[in-house]
Amino acid sequence: MKTHEGRPETVSNPDRYSVRLVEGKWQKVWEQAHLYETKVSARPKFYCLEQFPYPSGHLHMGHVRVYTLGDVIARFRRMAGYNVLHPMGWDAFGMPAENAAIKNGVPPRVSTLANIAYMKKQMQQMGLSFDWSREVTTSEPDYYRFTQELFLLFFERNLAYQKAGAVNWCPTCETVLANEQVEDGLCWRCDSVVIKRDLTQWYFRITDYAERLLSDLQALDWPPEIKTQQFNWIGKSVGAEVVFDVLGSSQTIAVFTTRPDTLFGATYIVIAPEHPLVEELIGDYAGQEAVRAFIAEERIHSDIERTAENTEKRGIFTGAYAVHPLTGEKVPIWIANYVLGDYGTGAVMGVPAHDQRDFVFANTYGLPIKTVVVGPDAAGTSENGEAYTGTGLLIESGEFTGRDSNEAKEQIAGALSARGKGGKRVSYRMRDWLISRQRYWGAPIPIIHCKTCGAVPVPRKDLPVLLPENVEFTGKGASPLAGADDWVDTVCPVCHEPARRETDTMDTFVDSSWYYYRFTSPGAEEPFRPEDAAYWMPVDEYVGGKEHAVLHLLYSRFFTKVLYDAGLVPVEEPFSRLLAQGMVVYGGAKMSKSKGNTLSPEHIMQEWGTDATRVFMLFAAPPDKDFEWSQQGVEGAYRFLQRVYRLVVRPRVQQQTGDRSAEQAARERVNKSVHRATKKITEDVRDRRAFNTAISTLMEMTNVLYQDVGGLPGAEQAEALQTLVLLLAPFAPHLSEELWAQMGHGRSVHLEPWPTYEERWLRDDEVTVALQVNGKVRSRMTVATAADSEALSRLALEDEKIQELVAGKTIVKVVAIPGRLVNVVVR
């Protein structure tokens, strides 16, 4: 692309400024002055934070958009009188760096730090107002030592525990795979069929906080769709637990149901292929090998595949029976693919007459269908080939027959409770958080396994548990850490006998669930100083992608509640306000390498400038909406900024016409434009986050100043133009700084107070009102804003068009509403 710049040896001339030279100049000045480092201040605090990136190597246009949005907010709040914290860091652990090590032999830390260096340079070239003195990198020991310390806090509070769980296992690579590495049931690396394998792993007990996570959503200033996604993910259900005794055994099977009123219609039980009782249930069954084969076949498939609506519901009988808790009848126990071992209790009761999935399953395998609820028209089940899932009256339900099904829910739950077979319960769709990763490039879990003492926490004084460097990345076998014998072999801190370190590392979501606290206390010898967190938290504005609507935001909320319960922070929610930005689209599709529709932010900003890129992205669409990248759009933003530059820097003398009324008219137009723009832009940024309409208002104000500012004395010209530059500063920080300096100011424009407006310039002296005859608009007139009803009525009847329309008719009444309309009623 050809560069549309002025002569490169000059920063500017009266016709055009060189965006590259101006932007480079001021970025150096800001960096040398440490302009954006947060200082101790008596001002009110404002914590502005964009979600920190994974250091993949290069920024993309989505990064540019999110950081631009946050930067506008931070710059505005500084000028509006706040002590702003606007930090940045790196979510640096993760699979891509480890996969690169397997492929290229480059240690993860080496490639990660190289990527960080490059991306940081890109961010600095964007002129973002980050406080780099607070930079964090989650993969560095000075950060992950505190991630480990917080793990110990969870462990001490009984919120971290181990249990066996199914993982994706590639038998060829002999390694655990993340869900993202399983493609159509095959290993992403070797195309082998992936199977499920049980492995003891670490979990966080997030389900203990399910109700608080749900109820506290209501008070958050978050987009409704984000709150709805979290609400659905937590998935609260009110119902009953039903406990079935296993016939001929001391074991029981518990199920949860939201329809205890249908309990008398339960004709079978279905358990998950992973259920811990499977082997005991099939121990004496002649068909046990067929059951094991079925289980092996089903465990190849992902949870999503097994539970998809279009997946065939497959099952097999275990040969075992359970006892119905209220009737004493035998109920067969089946295994089916649509029941998941780690969802709920891993078992469901089959009520085919009143659940469509159960209905299909029962018909497939010839299981009994018993109707126990009939609707108002006494319709039963299966007449139309479907289950009856509505409410009604109970039939065939023992002592509850004839009762309303809604009332019977409570009554049957009470009967279960009285018999010690369950009772009223609340269940949540959300599961405990699996944090174990069989990976090298993550924070080591600070646990030592001792044959005598069990799982023992590493003493805090011994943190961090450093990642060893002498590891081999083969992509096969267990975690690379498991092969580092010198690192694994250690001594139990309790009994001092030989022991082994935990070789799992933590899910990277753990690192990002608390990083916003570390920003408040750079250099602290603890995760954060409580007094710093008390001052800065919660984050006032959190900006990031909608793709993090559930996991990252939910986990961060969970972490904060745990810290609150531990007395370390005074807030229960980390993010007061959330701005979830839309995607950048190009050619009608989301930008991606696979689609070949990516754009280089560096090339665009070199060609047109960072400020023009920012202004276009802000102007093109509201921040929460997707927007289509347009070359013409960024060119238009470039021309607008050059036009602002010419307006401010070109020499100008007052136009001497000798007409005092013309000067006063120009003064009124300029003052109205300036003060109304100030009010509109203030509210757009502060309250509505409508950056697109704020830019539009700046353009309108620029047009008025081009037309009228020359008609004012020099001092008034300067005042109006200075306000324009101040209003432009959050959106186009480099150009604003250049113009402010050329206007003779020695201090940065970004340290100046935000402009204020006067109410008197917001009012119109005149207003246009509609003139109606019998309710239909027939004319309009411009009148003084202060005109009352009597004056409006008189002026309306003097209007020539109205006089023509009412001539020869009787005026019944005149209704005048000041500032809006006059209605003349005739007959």
CSV table of N, CA and C in Angstrom, one decimal, residues 356 359-360 363 381-387:
chain,number,residue,atom,x,y,z
A,356,GLN,N,-39.9,-37.4,27.0
A,356,GLN,CA,-39.8,-37.8,25.6
A,356,GLN,C,-38.6,-38.6,25.3
A,359,PHE,N,-39.2,-41.9,26.7
A,359,PHE,CA,-40.3,-42.6,25.9
A,359,PHE,C,-39.6,-43.3,24.7
A,360,VAL,N,-38.7,-42.5,24.0
A,360,VAL,CA,-38.0,-43.1,22.8
A,360,VAL,C,-37.2,-44.3,23.3
A,363,ASN,N,-39.4,-47.4,24.1
A,363,ASN,CA,-39.9,-48.0,22.9
A,363,ASN,C,-38.9,-48.8,22.2
A,381,THR,N,-50.6,-41.1,27.5
A,381,THR,CA,-49.4,-41.1,26.8
A,381,THR,C,-49.5,-42.1,25.6
A,382,SER,N,-48.8,-41.8,24.6
A,382,SER,CA,-48.5,-42.6,23.4
A,382,SER,C,-49.6,-42.7,22.4
A,383,GLU,N,-50.8,-42.0,22.7
A,383,GLU,CA,-51.8,-42.0,21.6
A,383,GLU,C,-51.3,-41.3,20.4
A,384,ASN,N,-50.4,-40.2,20.6
A,384,ASN,CA,-49.9,-39.5,19.4
A,384,ASN,C,-48.4,-39.8,19.3
A,385,GLY,N,-47.9,-40.9,19.9
A,385,GLY,CA,-46.5,-41.2,19.8
A,385,GLY,C,-45.6,-40.4,20.6
A,386,GLU,N,-46.1,-39.7,21.5
A,386,GLU,CA,-45.2,-38.8,22.4
A,386,GLU,C,-45.6,-38.9,23.8
A,387,ALA,N,-44.6,-38.6,24.7
A,387,ALA,CA,-44.8,-38.6,26.1
A,387,ALA,C,-45.7,-37.4,26.5
